[in-house]
Short mmCIF file of C-alpha atoms and ligand atoms in Angstrom, two decimals:
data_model
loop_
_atom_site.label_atom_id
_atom_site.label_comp_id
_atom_site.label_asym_id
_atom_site.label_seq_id
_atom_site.Cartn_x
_atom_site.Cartn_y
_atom_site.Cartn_z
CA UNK O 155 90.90 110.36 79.08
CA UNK O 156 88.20 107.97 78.92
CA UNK O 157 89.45 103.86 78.23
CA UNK O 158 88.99 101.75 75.52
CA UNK O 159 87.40 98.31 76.09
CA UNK O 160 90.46 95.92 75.54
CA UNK O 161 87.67 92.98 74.44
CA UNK O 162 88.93 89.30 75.79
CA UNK O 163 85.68 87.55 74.36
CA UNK O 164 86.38 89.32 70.98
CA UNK O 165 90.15 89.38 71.03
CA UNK O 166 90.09 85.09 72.07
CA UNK O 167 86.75 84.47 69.55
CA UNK O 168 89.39 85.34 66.71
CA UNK O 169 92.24 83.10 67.98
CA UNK O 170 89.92 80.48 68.53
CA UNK O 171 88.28 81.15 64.58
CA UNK O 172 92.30 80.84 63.36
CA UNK O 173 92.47 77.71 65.36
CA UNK O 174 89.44 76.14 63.87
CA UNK O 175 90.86 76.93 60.25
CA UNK O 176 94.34 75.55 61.55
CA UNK O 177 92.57 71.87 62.77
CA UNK O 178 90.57 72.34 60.00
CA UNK O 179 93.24 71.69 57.31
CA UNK O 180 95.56 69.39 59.43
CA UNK O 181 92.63 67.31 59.69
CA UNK O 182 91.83 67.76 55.47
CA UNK O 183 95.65 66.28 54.84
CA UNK O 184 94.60 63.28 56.86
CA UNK O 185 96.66 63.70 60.25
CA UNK O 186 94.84 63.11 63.07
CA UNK O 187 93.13 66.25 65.63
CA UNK O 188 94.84 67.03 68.53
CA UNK O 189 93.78 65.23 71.84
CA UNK O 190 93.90 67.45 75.01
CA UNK O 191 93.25 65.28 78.47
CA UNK O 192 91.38 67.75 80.62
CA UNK O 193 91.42 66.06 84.53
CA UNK O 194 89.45 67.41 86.95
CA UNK O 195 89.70 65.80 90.68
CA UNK O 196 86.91 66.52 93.16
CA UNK O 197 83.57 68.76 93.29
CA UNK O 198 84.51 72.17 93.10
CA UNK O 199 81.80 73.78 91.35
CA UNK O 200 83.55 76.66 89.51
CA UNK O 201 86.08 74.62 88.38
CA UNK O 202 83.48 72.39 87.05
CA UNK O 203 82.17 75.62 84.71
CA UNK O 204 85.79 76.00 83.73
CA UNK O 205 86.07 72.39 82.37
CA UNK O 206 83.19 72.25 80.58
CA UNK O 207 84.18 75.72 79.16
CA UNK O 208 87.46 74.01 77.94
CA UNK O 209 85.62 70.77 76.53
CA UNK O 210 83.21 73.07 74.59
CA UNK O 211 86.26 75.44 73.46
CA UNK O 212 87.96 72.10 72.19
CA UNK O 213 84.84 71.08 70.33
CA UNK O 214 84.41 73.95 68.96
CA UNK O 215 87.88 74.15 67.21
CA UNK O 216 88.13 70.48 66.12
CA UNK O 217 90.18 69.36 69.25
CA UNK O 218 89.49 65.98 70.76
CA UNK O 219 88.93 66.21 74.89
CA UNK O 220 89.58 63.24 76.35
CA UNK O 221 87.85 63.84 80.20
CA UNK O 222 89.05 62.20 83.54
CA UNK O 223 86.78 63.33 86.55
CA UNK O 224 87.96 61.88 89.53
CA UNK O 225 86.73 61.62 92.94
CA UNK O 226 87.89 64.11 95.55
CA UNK O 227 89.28 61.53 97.56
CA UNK O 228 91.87 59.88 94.95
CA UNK O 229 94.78 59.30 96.27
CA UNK O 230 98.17 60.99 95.01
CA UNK O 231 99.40 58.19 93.57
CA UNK O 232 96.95 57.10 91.38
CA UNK O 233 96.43 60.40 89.93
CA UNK O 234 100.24 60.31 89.51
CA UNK O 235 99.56 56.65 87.87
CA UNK O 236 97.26 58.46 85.42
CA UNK O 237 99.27 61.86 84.67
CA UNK O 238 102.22 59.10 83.61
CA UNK O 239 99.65 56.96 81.23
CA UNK O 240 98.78 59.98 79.70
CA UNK O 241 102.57 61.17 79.16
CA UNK O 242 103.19 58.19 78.00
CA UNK O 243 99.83 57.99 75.15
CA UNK O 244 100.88 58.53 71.97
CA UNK O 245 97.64 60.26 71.15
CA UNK O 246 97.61 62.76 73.86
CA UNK O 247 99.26 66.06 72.96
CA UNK O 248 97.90 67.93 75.53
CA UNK O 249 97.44 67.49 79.87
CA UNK O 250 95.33 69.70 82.23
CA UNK O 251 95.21 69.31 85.22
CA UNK O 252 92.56 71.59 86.75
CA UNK O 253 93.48 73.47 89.66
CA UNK O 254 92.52 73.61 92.71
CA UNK O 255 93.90 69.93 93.64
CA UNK O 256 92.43 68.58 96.70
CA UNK O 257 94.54 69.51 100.02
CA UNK O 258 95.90 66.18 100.39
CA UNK O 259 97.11 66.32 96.91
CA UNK O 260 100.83 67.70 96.52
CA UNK O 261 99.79 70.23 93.38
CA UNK O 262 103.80 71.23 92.59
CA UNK O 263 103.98 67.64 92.90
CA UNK O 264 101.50 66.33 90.18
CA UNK O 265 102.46 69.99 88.06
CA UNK O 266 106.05 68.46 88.01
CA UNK O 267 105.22 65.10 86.66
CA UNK O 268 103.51 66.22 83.70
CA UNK O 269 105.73 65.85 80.57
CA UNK O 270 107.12 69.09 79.51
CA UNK O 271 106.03 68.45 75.82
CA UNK O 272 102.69 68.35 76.84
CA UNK O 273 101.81 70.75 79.59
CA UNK O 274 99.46 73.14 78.07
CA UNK O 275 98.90 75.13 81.04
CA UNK O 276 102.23 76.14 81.12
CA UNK O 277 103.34 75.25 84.42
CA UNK O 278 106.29 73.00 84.50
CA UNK O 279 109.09 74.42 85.85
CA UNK O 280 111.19 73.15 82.98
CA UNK O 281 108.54 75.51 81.14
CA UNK O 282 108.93 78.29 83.51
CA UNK O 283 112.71 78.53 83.47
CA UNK O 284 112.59 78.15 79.39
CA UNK O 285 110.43 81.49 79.38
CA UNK O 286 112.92 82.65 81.76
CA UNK O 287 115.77 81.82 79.09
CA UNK O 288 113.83 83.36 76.24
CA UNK O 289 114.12 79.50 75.19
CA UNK O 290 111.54 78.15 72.93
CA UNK O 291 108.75 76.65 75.29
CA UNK O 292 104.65 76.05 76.12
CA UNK O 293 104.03 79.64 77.70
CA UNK O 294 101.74 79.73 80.69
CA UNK O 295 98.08 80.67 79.24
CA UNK O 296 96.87 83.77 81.42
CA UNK O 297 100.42 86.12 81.20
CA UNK O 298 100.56 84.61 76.89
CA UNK O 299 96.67 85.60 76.71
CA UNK O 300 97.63 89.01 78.19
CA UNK O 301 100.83 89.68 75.96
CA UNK O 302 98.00 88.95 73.18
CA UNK O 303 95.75 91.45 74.35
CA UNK O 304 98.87 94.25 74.75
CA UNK O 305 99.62 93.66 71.18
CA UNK O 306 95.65 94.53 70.07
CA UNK O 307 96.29 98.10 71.24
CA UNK O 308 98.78 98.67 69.08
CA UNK O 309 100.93 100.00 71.61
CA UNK O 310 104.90 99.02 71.68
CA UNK O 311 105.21 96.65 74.89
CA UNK O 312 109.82 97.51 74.59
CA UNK O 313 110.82 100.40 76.39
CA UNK O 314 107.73 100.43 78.53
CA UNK O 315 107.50 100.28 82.06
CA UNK O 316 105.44 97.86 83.33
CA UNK O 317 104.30 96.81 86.78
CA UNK O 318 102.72 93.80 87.84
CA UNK O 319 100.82 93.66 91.04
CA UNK O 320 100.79 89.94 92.79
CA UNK O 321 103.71 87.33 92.42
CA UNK O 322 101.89 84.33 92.29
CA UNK O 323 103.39 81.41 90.56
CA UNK O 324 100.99 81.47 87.72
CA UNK O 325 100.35 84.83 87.39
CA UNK O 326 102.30 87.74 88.87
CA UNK O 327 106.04 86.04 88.14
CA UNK O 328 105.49 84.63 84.80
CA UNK O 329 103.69 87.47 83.34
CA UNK O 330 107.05 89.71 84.62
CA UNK O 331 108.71 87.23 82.78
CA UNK O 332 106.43 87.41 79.25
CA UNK O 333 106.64 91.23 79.98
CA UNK O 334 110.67 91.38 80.14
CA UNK O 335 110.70 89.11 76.91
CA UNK O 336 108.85 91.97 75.11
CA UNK O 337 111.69 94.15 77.03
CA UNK O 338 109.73 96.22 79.15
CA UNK O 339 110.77 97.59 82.06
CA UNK O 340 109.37 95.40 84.77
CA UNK O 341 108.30 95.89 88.00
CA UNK O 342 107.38 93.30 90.23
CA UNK O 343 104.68 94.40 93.13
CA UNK O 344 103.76 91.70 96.20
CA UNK O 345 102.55 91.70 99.69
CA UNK O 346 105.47 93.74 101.32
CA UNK O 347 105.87 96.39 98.59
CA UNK O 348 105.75 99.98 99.99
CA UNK O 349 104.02 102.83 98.97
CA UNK O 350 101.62 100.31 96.27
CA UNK O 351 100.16 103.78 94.93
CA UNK O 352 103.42 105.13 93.93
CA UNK O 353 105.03 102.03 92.48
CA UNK O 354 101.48 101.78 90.24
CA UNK O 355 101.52 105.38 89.65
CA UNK O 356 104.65 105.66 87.56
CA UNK O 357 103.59 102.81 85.25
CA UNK O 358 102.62 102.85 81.32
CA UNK O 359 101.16 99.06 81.88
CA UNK O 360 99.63 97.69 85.18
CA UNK O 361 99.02 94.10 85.20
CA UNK O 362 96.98 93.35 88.20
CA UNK O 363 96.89 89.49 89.57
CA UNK O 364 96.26 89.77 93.26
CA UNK O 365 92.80 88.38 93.73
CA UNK O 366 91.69 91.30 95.69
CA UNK O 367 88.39 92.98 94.75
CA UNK O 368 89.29 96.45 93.79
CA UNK O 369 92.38 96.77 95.19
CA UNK O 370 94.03 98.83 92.71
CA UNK O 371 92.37 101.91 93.30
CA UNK O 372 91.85 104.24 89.88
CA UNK O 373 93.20 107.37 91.15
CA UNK O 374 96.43 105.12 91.55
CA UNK O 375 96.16 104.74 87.35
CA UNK O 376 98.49 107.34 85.37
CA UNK O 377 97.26 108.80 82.95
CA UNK O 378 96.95 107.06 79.71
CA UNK O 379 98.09 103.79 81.10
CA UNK O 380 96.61 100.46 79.75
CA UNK O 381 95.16 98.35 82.49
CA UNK O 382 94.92 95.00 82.54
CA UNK O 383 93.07 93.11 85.20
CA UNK O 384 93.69 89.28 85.95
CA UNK O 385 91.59 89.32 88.81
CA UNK O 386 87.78 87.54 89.03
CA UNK O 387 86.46 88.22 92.50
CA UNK O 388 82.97 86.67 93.23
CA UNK O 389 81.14 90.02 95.91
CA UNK O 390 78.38 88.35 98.48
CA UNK O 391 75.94 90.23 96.63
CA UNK O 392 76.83 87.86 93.34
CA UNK O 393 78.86 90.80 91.61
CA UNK O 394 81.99 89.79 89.44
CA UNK O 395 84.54 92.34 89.94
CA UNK O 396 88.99 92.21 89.23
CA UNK O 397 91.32 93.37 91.21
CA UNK O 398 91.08 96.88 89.62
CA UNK O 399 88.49 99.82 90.58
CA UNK O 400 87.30 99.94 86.94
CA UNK O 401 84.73 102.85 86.59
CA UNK O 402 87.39 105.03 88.20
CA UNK O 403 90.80 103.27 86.27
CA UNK O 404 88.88 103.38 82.76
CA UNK O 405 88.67 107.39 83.44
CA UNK O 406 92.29 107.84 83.17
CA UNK O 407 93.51 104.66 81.52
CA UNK O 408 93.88 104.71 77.38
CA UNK O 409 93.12 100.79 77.75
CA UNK O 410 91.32 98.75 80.08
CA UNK O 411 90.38 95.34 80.32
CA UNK O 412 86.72 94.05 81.83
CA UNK O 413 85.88 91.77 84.40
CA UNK O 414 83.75 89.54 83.09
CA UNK O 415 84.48 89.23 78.99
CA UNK O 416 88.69 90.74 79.69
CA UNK O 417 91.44 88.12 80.78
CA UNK O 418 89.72 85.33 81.76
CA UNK O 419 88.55 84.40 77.96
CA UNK O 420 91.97 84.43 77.04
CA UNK O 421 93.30 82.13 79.15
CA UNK O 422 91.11 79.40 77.44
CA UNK O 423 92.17 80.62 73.78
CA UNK O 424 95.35 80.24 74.60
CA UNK O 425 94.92 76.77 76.38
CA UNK O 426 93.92 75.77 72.94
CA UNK O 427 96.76 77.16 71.00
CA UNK O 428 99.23 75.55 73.69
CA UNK O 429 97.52 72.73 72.44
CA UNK O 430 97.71 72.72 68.89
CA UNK O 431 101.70 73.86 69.31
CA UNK O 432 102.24 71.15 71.71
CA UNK O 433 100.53 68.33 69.19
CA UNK O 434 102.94 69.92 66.01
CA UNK O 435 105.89 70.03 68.21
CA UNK O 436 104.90 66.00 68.64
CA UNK O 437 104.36 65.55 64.61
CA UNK O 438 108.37 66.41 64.13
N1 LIG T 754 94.97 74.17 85.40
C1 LIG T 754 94.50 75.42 85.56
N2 LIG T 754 93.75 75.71 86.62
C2 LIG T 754 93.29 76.98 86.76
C3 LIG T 754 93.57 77.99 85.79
C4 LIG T 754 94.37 77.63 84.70
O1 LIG T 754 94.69 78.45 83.81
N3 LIG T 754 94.81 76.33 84.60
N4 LIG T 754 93.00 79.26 85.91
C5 LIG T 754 91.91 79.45 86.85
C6 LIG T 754 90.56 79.04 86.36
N5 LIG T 754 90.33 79.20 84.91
C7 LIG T 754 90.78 78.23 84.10
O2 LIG T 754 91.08 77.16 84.46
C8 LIG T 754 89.50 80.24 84.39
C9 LIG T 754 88.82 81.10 85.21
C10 LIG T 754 87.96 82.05 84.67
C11 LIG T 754 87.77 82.15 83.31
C12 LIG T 754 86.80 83.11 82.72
O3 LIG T 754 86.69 83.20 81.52
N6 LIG T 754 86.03 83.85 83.54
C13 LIG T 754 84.98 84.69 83.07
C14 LIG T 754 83.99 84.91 84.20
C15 LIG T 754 83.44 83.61 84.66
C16 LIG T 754 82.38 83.73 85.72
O4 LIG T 754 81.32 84.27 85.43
O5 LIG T 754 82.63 83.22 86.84
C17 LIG T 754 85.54 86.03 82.62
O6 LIG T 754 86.55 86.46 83.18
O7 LIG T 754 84.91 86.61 81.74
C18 LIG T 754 88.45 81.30 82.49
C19 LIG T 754 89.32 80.36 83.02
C20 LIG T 754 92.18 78.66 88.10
N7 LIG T 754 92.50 77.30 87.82
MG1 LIG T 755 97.87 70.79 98.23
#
């Protein structure tokens, strides 16, 4: 079997269209456009393309971005001082907080002070634990973006068995959890798992989040499997690469994602529809 492309830039250009037409006509009845605050702290460079990427997604769609770039030696407190104006501005619907933090910055620290209603990314662990409960909640973007992309191939998700390789906190464990709320059969790879090959072997759906250039080796890949691969790895020679050997996965796979133009796309789209849900959960 050769793979399909599983398109992120296409699959997120058409929830970001929808989104445009959704601002659109909230904005034609008169109601304000939603605000997302997108803080950045310090000089990281690639998180600097990733916030400008938001900003121009936001523009794009009709969303107001309301930017705080802070030095990288603020202390804690006052970017707790600011994460508490913004819960508290009416006209903020919307808070990212760009991660990496600074290492003298507690990041499960400023994560928890965000206001539930308004973290976009997801990340909240009143958030976490209402995905958990199958309770209505603001979904973390990457695991949502990929349960997006899973329903694109038309394939049923139920009944499945998936396996997710990594358990990172906002990967590996919250896409198990998106991937048990469309009642697959989830397993849940990390560090300490043995025999990786095996465990990836026997799945219909491999979600890999490890952040280890081609670590999931394609021979690993069962036959017509959909792949999907979280991972962006930067080589020294400049290459992009995920986590996943593609040339050799998209040989057996039915679906595969790319790295660039697969995952990483949709993490922004759905950063924006967070977004517009969190500002019409404020309107009621
Ligand atoms: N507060 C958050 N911080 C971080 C998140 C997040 O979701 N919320 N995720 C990552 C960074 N990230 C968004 O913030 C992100 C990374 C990569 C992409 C993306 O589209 N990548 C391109 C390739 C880009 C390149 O050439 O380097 C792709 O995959 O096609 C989007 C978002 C960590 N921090
Ligand atoms: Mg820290």
């Amino acid at each position: 079997m050769t793979a399909q492309i599983l398109d992120g830039k296409a699959i997120s250009a058409d929830i970001r269209a929808d989104l445009t037409q959704q601002v659109a006509s909230l904005t034609a009845q008169g109601q304000r456009a939603p605000c997302l605050a997108v803080v950045l702290v310090g000089d990281d460079p690639a998180s600097h393309v990733y916030v400008r990427n938001k900003e121009r997604a936001c523009e794009q769609i009709g969303i107001r971005s309301l930017p705080h770039r802070l030095d990288s030696a603020t202390a804690e407190t006052d970017l707790i001082e600011l994460i508490d104006t913004l819960n508290e501005a009416e006209d903020v619907d919307g808070i990212l907080v760009q991660l990496p933090l600074p290492a003298h910055i507690d990041a499960d620290r400023i994560l928890g002070r965000i206001s539930p209603a308004k973290d976009v990314d997801g990340f909240h662990p009143s958030n976490i634990g209402r995905l958990l409960q199958r309770r209505p909640g603001l979904r973390p973007c990457t695991p949502y973006g990929v349960i997006k992309m899973l329903e694109r191939t038309n394939t049923a998700v139920a009944g499945k068995r998936a396996v997710v390789v990594g358990a990172s906190n906002i990967v590996g464990r919250p896409m198990a959890m998106e991937l048990l709320l469309a009642n697959a059969t989830v397993t849940i790879c990390n560090s300490k798992t043995r025999d990786l090959a095996e465990e990836v072997g026997r799945a219909e759906i491999v979600v890999a989040g490890i952040g280890k250039p081609e670590f999931v080796r394609g021979d690993w890949i069962a036959e017509g499997a959909v792949v999907i691969d979280v991972g962006i790895n930067r080589l020294d020679d400049g290459r992009l690469v995920g986590d996943v050997e593609f040339e050799a996965a998209a040989q057996r796979a039915s679906w595969i994602t790319p790295v660039p133009g697969g995952v990483g796309p949709m993490t922004i789209a759905m950063l924006m529809h967070n977004t517009v849900e969190a500002y019409r959960a404020r309107q009621v």
